[in-house]
Amino acid sequence: MSTDVLICGAGRTPFGRSETTGRQLAVAAVNAALADAGIAWSRVRAAFGGSDSAGLADTLVAQLGLTGLPFVNVKNGCATGGSALVSAVNAIRSGMADVVLAVGFDKHPRGAFDPRPEDWGLGAEYGSDGLMVTTQFFGMKIQRYMHDHGITPRTLALVAEKAYRNGALTPEAWRREPLSAEEVLESGMVSDPLTRYMFCSPGAGAVALVLCSPEAAGAMDGTPVTLRSAAVRTRRFGSFEVFSPWIPGGTLTSVSRDASAAAFEEAGLGPGDIDVCQLQDTESGAEVMHMAECGFCEDGEQERLIASGATGIGGTLPVNTDGGCIANGEPIGASGLRQVYEVVQQLRGRAGERQVPDRPRIGFTHVYGAPGVSACTVLSR
């Protein structure tokens, strides 16, 4: 049996605030993906999916149909969607199933995430001392990176400006009002150097993908996109991560470097082959750092590249063409699959006003989250 895996169906809901439950959003995304592939739910032979706070994915069969298929719940923080995708890929490659669904969804309350230290292997005092505040961590991490590599606050503002500009072109995005770099800089300091409009917000949304073998794809309506690789990695010793109580001296390791390198090796491609990409942008500094960690530039080169417009839709390396997390918000379970959905649309030439010129052929996605986990994919048409 061929080990190739194709994405033949992709569906998503609008992201943001919603009166609809997370489960209802998930069902809507699944139905959209099935319609895109031109198949019924009964054709799906296995499913993997999850959310952080909106319920158990396997219970979606109550609405989708009681067909008896194996449906495995996945919960892996920000890499939930990516982990579901890897599981779906392995199900096809192993011969377990020829048509598999991956779904991610969530619905978070207003305000910042409020994780419990005990869930992350930390003592309660870690939270009472204020160290579970993720905005503080991201501020400290990018502050150090800016010091070491000559990145300025304006570069962080330009990342957010691009995100809101691209979000305005994305019908399903949450933040659809363009903002200038000056407005971003003046939006109020949250954790130096990160201002209010440099951050994404927790929200609601769902994404589903239908994956299949080449043999099964021949009977489907959707325009197939090849999933060349999908990799998930956890942190190694020496990483500087969310909720890490300490870091060792010397050169730091990076889970994003490890995951992206694994994805490129499996695909037989490199960063220079990528025409469009999605990088985790929990806040502006994350996108800056991940450009280098995923191999698209050297540390410090971001200052010039971003100022030149290289990461814009018409640039040499379009990044987060749908506005990323900053414009879409972050429903944890759905974010990684939203990235894949966007690249699928770009490779199909169906991205509308945000379509990258000259029809990109190869795309890349990267998601990163606490306490040091990353999932990456390489796709091609």
mmCIF file of C-alpha atoms in Angstrom, residues 14-335:
data_model
loop_
_atom_site.group_PDB
_atom_site.id
_atom_site.type_symbol
_atom_site.label_atom_id
_atom_site.label_comp_id
_atom_site.label_asym_id
_atom_site.label_seq_id
_atom_site.Cartn_x
_atom_site.Cartn_y
_atom_site.Cartn_z
ATOM 1 C CA PRO A 14 -15.471 31.534 11.838
ATOM 2 C CA PHE A 15 -13.209 32.162 14.844
ATOM 3 C CA GLY A 16 -13.924 34.604 17.664
ATOM 4 C CA ARG A 17 -16.741 34.904 20.170
ATOM 5 C CA SER A 18 -19.725 32.620 19.605
ATOM 6 C CA GLU A 19 -23.046 31.773 21.211
ATOM 7 C CA THR A 20 -22.667 28.337 19.639
ATOM 8 C CA THR A 21 -21.137 25.550 21.732
ATOM 9 C CA GLY A 22 -17.716 24.188 20.910
ATOM 10 C CA ARG A 23 -19.271 20.840 19.962
ATOM 11 C CA GLN A 24 -21.671 22.516 17.544
ATOM 12 C CA LEU A 25 -18.774 24.363 15.950
ATOM 13 C CA ALA A 26 -16.936 21.067 15.556
ATOM 14 C CA VAL A 27 -19.904 19.394 13.883
ATOM 15 C CA ALA A 28 -20.210 22.327 11.480
ATOM 16 C CA ALA A 29 -16.513 22.100 10.564
ATOM 17 C CA VAL A 30 -16.725 18.328 10.037
ATOM 18 C CA ASN A 31 -19.775 18.665 7.794
ATOM 19 C CA ALA A 32 -18.003 21.367 5.780
ATOM 20 C CA ALA A 33 -14.945 19.132 5.324
ATOM 21 C CA LEU A 34 -17.095 16.170 4.279
ATOM 22 C CA ALA A 35 -18.958 18.345 1.775
ATOM 23 C CA ASP A 36 -15.645 19.612 0.400
ATOM 24 C CA ALA A 37 -14.487 16.030 -0.121
ATOM 25 C CA GLY A 38 -17.856 15.029 -1.545
ATOM 26 C CA ILE A 39 -18.403 12.129 0.839
ATOM 27 C CA ALA A 40 -20.799 11.159 3.611
ATOM 28 C CA TRP A 41 -19.825 10.626 7.241
ATOM 29 C CA SER A 42 -20.415 6.893 6.758
ATOM 30 C CA ARG A 43 -17.385 6.765 4.405
ATOM 31 C CA VAL A 44 -14.980 7.836 7.189
ATOM 32 C CA ARG A 45 -13.201 4.823 8.673
ATOM 33 C CA ALA A 46 -11.423 6.430 11.662
ATOM 34 C CA ALA A 47 -11.264 9.800 13.404
ATOM 35 C CA PHE A 48 -8.930 11.665 15.738
ATOM 36 C CA GLY A 49 -9.635 14.965 17.410
ATOM 37 C CA GLY A 50 -9.839 17.049 20.511
ATOM 38 C CA SER A 51 -10.175 20.302 22.359
ATOM 39 C CA ASP A 52 -8.679 21.875 25.433
ATOM 40 C CA SER A 53 -11.869 22.994 27.136
ATOM 41 C CA ALA A 54 -14.893 22.283 24.912
ATOM 42 C CA GLY A 55 -15.503 18.598 25.527
ATOM 43 C CA LEU A 56 -14.609 15.162 24.211
ATOM 44 C CA ALA A 57 -14.274 14.858 20.454
ATOM 45 C CA ASP A 58 -15.431 11.247 20.265
ATOM 46 C CA THR A 59 -18.881 12.247 21.532
ATOM 47 C CA LEU A 60 -19.428 14.172 18.276
ATOM 48 C CA VAL A 61 -20.668 10.909 16.783
ATOM 49 C CA ALA A 62 -23.974 11.569 18.552
ATOM 50 C CA GLN A 63 -24.567 14.327 15.959
ATOM 51 C CA LEU A 64 -22.484 13.026 13.058
ATOM 52 C CA GLY A 65 -23.789 9.471 13.056
ATOM 53 C CA LEU A 66 -23.403 6.280 15.052
ATOM 54 C CA THR A 67 -21.373 4.314 12.528
ATOM 55 C CA GLY A 68 -19.148 2.492 15.014
ATOM 56 C CA LEU A 69 -15.846 3.879 13.711
ATOM 57 C CA PRO A 70 -12.833 4.192 16.040
ATOM 58 C CA PHE A 71 -12.686 7.804 17.284
ATOM 59 C CA VAL A 72 -9.696 8.662 19.473
ATOM 60 C CA ASN A 73 -9.612 11.727 21.727
ATOM 61 C CA VAL A 74 -6.447 13.828 21.496
ATOM 62 C CA LYS A 75 -5.389 16.422 24.060
ATOM 63 C CA ASN A 76 -1.930 17.889 23.622
ATOM 64 C CA GLY A 77 -2.183 21.610 24.375
ATOM 65 C CA CYS A 78 -1.583 23.878 21.404
ATOM 66 C CA ALA A 79 -0.390 20.817 19.453
ATOM 67 C CA THR A 80 -3.776 19.083 19.834
ATOM 68 C CA GLY A 81 -4.711 19.664 16.187
ATOM 69 C CA GLY A 82 -1.257 18.734 14.949
ATOM 70 C CA SER A 83 -1.233 15.590 17.066
ATOM 71 C CA ALA A 84 -4.646 14.586 15.720
ATOM 72 C CA LEU A 85 -3.282 15.117 12.220
ATOM 73 C CA VAL A 86 -0.202 12.959 12.867
ATOM 74 C CA SER A 87 -2.466 10.245 14.259
ATOM 75 C CA ALA A 88 -4.646 10.396 11.148
ATOM 76 C CA VAL A 89 -1.580 10.153 8.896
ATOM 77 C CA ASN A 90 -0.290 7.129 10.770
ATOM 78 C CA ALA A 91 -3.701 5.451 10.573
ATOM 79 C CA ILE A 92 -3.576 5.679 6.772
ATOM 80 C CA ARG A 93 0.077 4.689 6.459
ATOM 81 C CA SER A 94 -0.406 1.672 8.702
ATOM 82 C CA GLY A 95 -3.338 0.434 6.645
ATOM 83 C CA MET A 96 -5.781 0.897 9.524
ATOM 84 C CA ALA A 97 -8.075 3.063 7.392
ATOM 85 C CA ASP A 98 -8.189 4.690 3.966
ATOM 86 C CA VAL A 99 -10.340 7.706 4.904
ATOM 87 C CA VAL A 100 -9.664 9.434 8.223
ATOM 88 C CA LEU A 101 -10.951 12.605 9.883
ATOM 89 C CA ALA A 102 -8.898 15.029 11.984
ATOM 90 C CA VAL A 103 -10.837 17.652 13.931
ATOM 91 C CA GLY A 104 -9.888 20.330 16.443
ATOM 92 C CA PHE A 105 -12.210 22.704 18.261
ATOM 93 C CA ASP A 106 -12.486 24.878 21.349
ATOM 94 C CA LYS A 107 -14.430 27.579 23.081
ATOM 95 C CA HIS A 108 -12.636 29.607 25.731
ATOM 96 C CA PRO A 109 -14.080 32.199 28.139
ATOM 97 C CA ARG A 110 -13.085 35.845 27.996
ATOM 98 C CA GLY A 111 -9.768 36.827 29.520
ATOM 99 C CA ALA A 112 -6.345 35.218 29.550
ATOM 100 C CA PHE A 113 -5.832 31.489 29.862
ATOM 101 C CA ASP A 114 -5.757 30.391 33.524
ATOM 102 C CA PRO A 115 -3.845 27.098 33.677
ATOM 103 C CA ARG A 116 -3.420 25.239 36.976
ATOM 104 C CA PRO A 117 0.210 24.577 38.013
ATOM 105 C CA GLU A 118 -0.627 21.020 39.083
ATOM 106 C CA ASP A 119 -1.642 20.112 35.534
ATOM 107 C CA TRP A 120 1.848 21.008 34.326
ATOM 108 C CA GLY A 121 3.838 19.178 36.980
ATOM 109 C CA LEU A 122 4.454 22.307 39.046
ATOM 110 C CA GLY A 123 3.742 23.185 42.652
ATOM 111 C CA ALA A 124 0.825 25.442 43.596
ATOM 112 C CA GLU A 125 3.282 28.165 44.667
ATOM 113 C CA TYR A 126 4.351 28.557 41.039
ATOM 114 C CA GLY A 127 0.918 29.965 40.289
ATOM 115 C CA SER A 128 0.537 32.000 43.475
ATOM 116 C CA ASP A 129 3.867 33.695 42.678
ATOM 117 C CA GLY A 130 2.489 34.801 39.293
ATOM 118 C CA LEU A 131 4.675 32.611 37.109
ATOM 119 C CA MET A 132 1.760 30.963 35.296
ATOM 120 C CA VAL A 133 1.060 34.269 33.523
ATOM 121 C CA THR A 134 1.886 33.470 29.907
ATOM 122 C CA THR A 135 1.968 37.115 28.797
ATOM 123 C CA GLN A 136 4.830 37.647 31.224
ATOM 124 C CA PHE A 137 6.784 34.698 29.862
ATOM 125 C CA PHE A 138 6.394 35.759 26.235
ATOM 126 C CA GLY A 139 7.502 39.265 27.145
ATOM 127 C CA MET A 140 10.631 37.969 28.869
ATOM 128 C CA LYS A 141 11.495 35.598 26.038
ATOM 129 C CA ILE A 142 11.265 38.138 23.229
ATOM 130 C CA GLN A 143 13.017 40.761 25.367
ATOM 131 C CA ARG A 144 16.013 38.463 25.635
ATOM 132 C CA TYR A 145 15.880 37.623 21.930
ATOM 133 C CA MET A 146 15.705 41.298 20.940
ATOM 134 C CA HIS A 147 18.718 42.067 23.114
ATOM 135 C CA ASP A 148 20.766 39.226 21.632
ATOM 136 C CA HIS A 149 19.868 39.764 17.966
ATOM 137 C CA GLY A 150 19.102 43.442 17.460
ATOM 138 C CA ILE A 151 15.337 43.271 16.974
ATOM 139 C CA THR A 152 13.416 46.511 17.597
ATOM 140 C CA PRO A 153 9.890 47.064 18.956
ATOM 141 C CA ARG A 154 8.817 48.434 15.577
ATOM 142 C CA THR A 155 9.488 45.040 14.014
ATOM 143 C CA LEU A 156 7.071 43.487 16.520
ATOM 144 C CA ALA A 157 4.508 46.120 15.540
ATOM 145 C CA LEU A 158 4.986 45.403 11.838
ATOM 146 C CA VAL A 159 4.241 41.705 12.469
ATOM 147 C CA ALA A 160 0.924 42.656 14.100
ATOM 148 C CA GLU A 161 0.149 45.213 11.381
ATOM 149 C CA LYS A 162 0.521 42.447 8.781
ATOM 150 C CA ALA A 163 -1.659 40.111 10.836
ATOM 151 C CA TYR A 164 -4.552 42.583 11.004
ATOM 152 C CA ARG A 165 -4.131 43.473 7.320
ATOM 153 C CA ASN A 166 -4.368 39.797 6.355
ATOM 154 C CA GLY A 167 -7.207 39.200 8.808
ATOM 155 C CA ALA A 168 -9.221 41.879 7.035
ATOM 156 C CA LEU A 169 -9.008 39.690 3.910
ATOM 157 C CA THR A 170 -10.105 36.507 5.709
ATOM 158 C CA PRO A 171 -13.895 36.101 6.063
ATOM 159 C CA GLU A 172 -13.594 33.671 8.999
ATOM 160 C CA ALA A 173 -11.088 35.768 10.982
ATOM 161 C CA TRP A 174 -12.049 37.400 14.268
ATOM 162 C CA ARG A 175 -10.082 40.658 13.971
ATOM 163 C CA ARG A 176 -10.924 42.186 10.601
ATOM 164 C CA GLU A 177 -9.997 45.829 11.173
ATOM 165 C CA PRO A 178 -6.575 46.834 9.802
ATOM 166 C CA LEU A 179 -4.304 48.535 12.335
ATOM 167 C CA SER A 180 -1.136 50.502 11.670
ATOM 168 C CA ALA A 181 2.166 49.750 13.361
ATOM 169 C CA GLU A 182 1.808 53.042 15.241
ATOM 170 C CA GLU A 183 -1.608 52.020 16.590
ATOM 171 C CA VAL A 184 -0.164 48.696 17.691
ATOM 172 C CA LEU A 185 2.752 50.378 19.493
ATOM 173 C CA GLU A 186 0.401 52.795 21.237
ATOM 174 C CA SER A 187 -2.195 50.214 22.307
ATOM 175 C CA GLY A 188 -0.900 49.926 25.861
ATOM 176 C CA MET A 189 1.951 47.896 27.323
ATOM 177 C CA VAL A 190 1.044 44.433 28.637
ATOM 178 C CA SER A 191 4.428 42.797 29.227
ATOM 179 C CA ASP A 192 7.347 44.833 27.952
ATOM 180 C CA PRO A 193 7.961 44.993 24.989
ATOM 181 C CA LEU A 194 4.610 43.448 24.001
ATOM 182 C CA THR A 195 1.591 45.737 23.720
ATOM 183 C CA ARG A 196 -2.093 44.836 23.775
ATOM 184 C CA TYR A 197 -2.540 44.464 20.013
ATOM 185 C CA MET A 198 0.574 42.304 19.656
ATOM 186 C CA PHE A 199 -1.219 39.425 21.423
ATOM 187 C CA CYS A 200 -3.811 36.939 20.231
ATOM 188 C CA SER A 201 -6.925 36.290 22.330
ATOM 189 C CA PRO A 202 -8.525 33.022 23.474
ATOM 190 C CA GLY A 203 -11.664 32.392 21.438
ATOM 191 C CA ALA A 204 -13.931 29.828 19.808
ATOM 192 C CA GLY A 205 -13.690 27.944 16.524
ATOM 193 C CA ALA A 206 -13.288 24.581 14.812
ATOM 194 C CA VAL A 207 -11.445 23.044 11.849
ATOM 195 C CA ALA A 208 -11.730 19.591 10.278
ATOM 196 C CA LEU A 209 -9.736 17.810 7.585
ATOM 197 C CA VAL A 210 -10.514 14.670 5.600
ATOM 198 C CA LEU A 211 -7.374 12.660 4.892
ATOM 199 C CA CYS A 212 -7.219 9.657 2.584
ATOM 200 C CA SER A 213 -5.027 7.276 0.639
ATOM 201 C CA PRO A 214 -4.403 7.985 -3.067
ATOM 202 C CA GLU A 215 -6.682 5.078 -3.960
ATOM 203 C CA ALA A 216 -9.584 6.511 -1.953
ATOM 204 C CA ALA A 217 -8.948 10.031 -3.267
ATOM 205 C CA GLY A 218 -9.876 8.950 -6.764
ATOM 206 C CA ALA A 219 -13.527 8.671 -5.768
ATOM 207 C CA MET A 220 -13.697 12.066 -4.047
ATOM 208 C CA ASP A 221 -14.682 15.505 -5.299
ATOM 209 C CA GLY A 222 -12.178 17.620 -3.368
ATOM 210 C CA THR A 223 -9.015 18.958 -4.983
ATOM 211 C CA PRO A 224 -6.329 16.883 -3.237
ATOM 212 C CA VAL A 225 -3.284 18.340 -1.524
ATOM 213 C CA THR A 226 -0.435 16.023 -0.584
ATOM 214 C CA LEU A 227 0.631 15.975 3.052
ATOM 215 C CA ARG A 228 4.355 15.378 2.599
ATOM 216 C CA SER A 229 5.115 15.172 6.309
ATOM 217 C CA ALA A 230 3.726 15.763 9.782
ATOM 218 C CA ALA A 231 5.904 15.778 12.898
ATOM 219 C CA VAL A 232 5.346 16.419 16.608
ATOM 220 C CA ARG A 233 8.169 16.926 19.105
ATOM 221 C CA THR A 234 8.488 17.755 22.807
ATOM 222 C CA ARG A 235 11.210 19.825 24.436
ATOM 223 C CA ARG A 236 14.735 18.610 25.067
ATOM 224 C CA PHE A 237 16.994 19.566 27.950
ATOM 225 C CA GLY A 238 18.112 23.170 27.593
ATOM 226 C CA SER A 239 14.886 24.616 26.170
ATOM 227 C CA PHE A 240 13.433 27.955 27.305
ATOM 228 C CA GLU A 241 9.743 27.211 27.590
ATOM 229 C CA VAL A 242 6.438 28.348 29.050
ATOM 230 C CA PHE A 243 6.152 27.283 32.703
ATOM 231 C CA SER A 244 9.828 26.313 32.929
ATOM 232 C CA PRO A 245 10.976 27.203 36.467
ATOM 233 C CA TRP A 246 14.617 27.477 35.314
ATOM 234 C CA ILE A 247 16.902 27.132 32.309
ATOM 235 C CA PRO A 248 20.512 25.912 32.164
ATOM 236 C CA GLY A 249 23.394 28.043 31.003
ATOM 237 C CA GLY A 250 24.908 27.706 27.550
ATOM 238 C CA THR A 251 23.288 27.323 24.144
ATOM 239 C CA LEU A 252 19.533 26.793 24.289
ATOM 240 C CA THR A 253 17.723 24.017 22.470
ATOM 241 C CA SER A 254 14.422 24.595 20.659
ATOM 242 C CA VAL A 255 11.482 22.253 20.212
ATOM 243 C CA SER A 256 10.431 24.242 17.137
ATOM 244 C CA ARG A 257 13.827 23.661 15.535
ATOM 245 C CA ASP A 258 13.498 19.954 16.255
ATOM 246 C CA ALA A 259 9.937 19.611 14.929
ATOM 247 C CA SER A 260 10.549 21.658 11.788
ATOM 248 C CA ALA A 261 13.786 19.790 11.021
ATOM 249 C CA ALA A 262 11.953 16.474 11.378
ATOM 250 C CA ALA A 263 9.149 17.634 9.070
ATOM 251 C CA PHE A 264 11.581 18.855 6.413
ATOM 252 C CA GLU A 265 13.651 15.660 6.582
ATOM 253 C CA GLU A 266 10.579 13.458 6.182
ATOM 254 C CA ALA A 267 9.363 15.558 3.251
ATOM 255 C CA GLY A 268 12.770 15.576 1.556
ATOM 256 C CA LEU A 269 12.578 19.358 1.292
ATOM 257 C CA GLY A 270 14.054 22.397 3.038
ATOM 258 C CA PRO A 271 12.989 25.894 4.126
ATOM 259 C CA GLY A 272 14.127 27.294 0.786
ATOM 260 C CA ASP A 273 11.499 25.230 -1.018
ATOM 261 C CA ILE A 274 8.554 26.772 0.845
ATOM 262 C CA ASP A 275 6.248 29.175 -1.012
ATOM 263 C CA VAL A 276 3.813 29.977 1.829
ATOM 264 C CA CYS A 277 3.913 29.233 5.531
ATOM 265 C CA GLN A 278 2.055 29.478 8.816
ATOM 266 C CA LEU A 279 4.053 30.130 11.992
ATOM 267 C CA GLN A 280 2.751 30.199 15.562
ATOM 268 C CA ASP A 281 2.126 33.826 16.498
ATOM 269 C CA THR A 282 0.680 33.724 19.988
ATOM 270 C CA GLU A 283 2.154 37.219 20.013
ATOM 271 C CA SER A 284 4.316 39.191 17.599
ATOM 272 C CA GLY A 285 7.585 38.068 19.110
ATOM 273 C CA ALA A 286 6.728 34.415 18.535
ATOM 274 C CA GLU A 287 6.477 34.871 14.773
ATOM 275 C CA VAL A 288 9.822 36.679 14.751
ATOM 276 C CA MET A 289 11.603 33.936 16.695
ATOM 277 C CA HIS A 290 9.932 31.092 14.815
ATOM 278 C CA MET A 291 11.091 32.454 11.463
ATOM 279 C CA ALA A 292 14.638 31.605 12.540
ATOM 280 C CA GLU A 293 13.818 28.506 14.578
ATOM 281 C CA CYS A 294 12.077 26.910 11.586
ATOM 282 C CA GLY A 295 15.033 27.699 9.326
ATOM 283 C CA PHE A 296 13.656 30.520 7.183
ATOM 284 C CA CYS A 297 16.362 33.008 8.162
ATOM 285 C CA GLU A 298 19.253 33.509 10.543
ATOM 286 C CA ASP A 299 18.692 35.008 13.980
ATOM 287 C CA GLY A 300 18.555 38.786 13.564
ATOM 288 C CA GLU A 301 17.709 38.777 9.849
ATOM 289 C CA GLN A 302 14.023 39.251 10.689
ATOM 290 C CA GLU A 303 14.538 42.981 11.220
ATOM 291 C CA ARG A 304 15.415 43.501 7.560
ATOM 292 C CA LEU A 305 13.084 40.887 6.084
ATOM 293 C CA ILE A 306 9.962 42.108 7.854
ATOM 294 C CA ALA A 307 10.687 45.775 7.103
ATOM 295 C CA SER A 308 11.131 44.910 3.410
ATOM 296 C CA GLY A 309 7.702 43.270 3.188
ATOM 297 C CA ALA A 310 9.158 39.810 2.537
ATOM 298 C CA THR A 311 6.602 38.156 4.838
ATOM 299 C CA GLY A 312 3.595 39.887 3.257
ATOM 300 C CA ILE A 313 1.197 38.133 0.883
ATOM 301 C CA GLY A 314 3.140 39.386 -2.130
ATOM 302 C CA GLY A 315 6.554 38.881 -0.535
ATOM 303 C CA THR A 316 9.217 36.236 -1.026
ATOM 304 C CA LEU A 317 8.041 34.266 2.042
ATOM 305 C CA PRO A 318 4.362 34.933 2.837
ATOM 306 C CA VAL A 319 3.771 34.202 6.541
ATOM 307 C CA ASN A 320 0.353 33.796 8.198
ATOM 308 C CA THR A 321 -1.644 34.820 5.165
ATOM 309 C CA ASP A 322 -4.934 34.461 7.060
ATOM 310 C CA GLY A 323 -3.804 36.746 9.890
ATOM 311 C CA GLY A 324 -2.526 33.962 12.124
ATOM 312 C CA CYS A 325 -3.469 33.695 15.771
ATOM 313 C CA ILE A 326 -3.272 37.467 16.207
ATOM 314 C CA ALA A 327 -6.181 38.073 13.824
ATOM 315 C CA ASN A 328 -8.036 34.773 14.250
ATOM 316 C CA GLY A 329 -7.655 34.313 17.988
ATOM 317 C CA GLU A 330 -6.671 31.009 19.520
ATOM 318 C CA PRO A 331 -9.122 28.210 20.169
ATOM 319 C CA ILE A 332 -6.364 25.867 21.341
ATOM 320 C CA GLY A 333 -7.667 22.643 19.814
ATOM 321 C CA ALA A 334 -8.299 24.232 16.421
ATOM 322 C CA SER A 335 -5.247 26.436 15.845
#
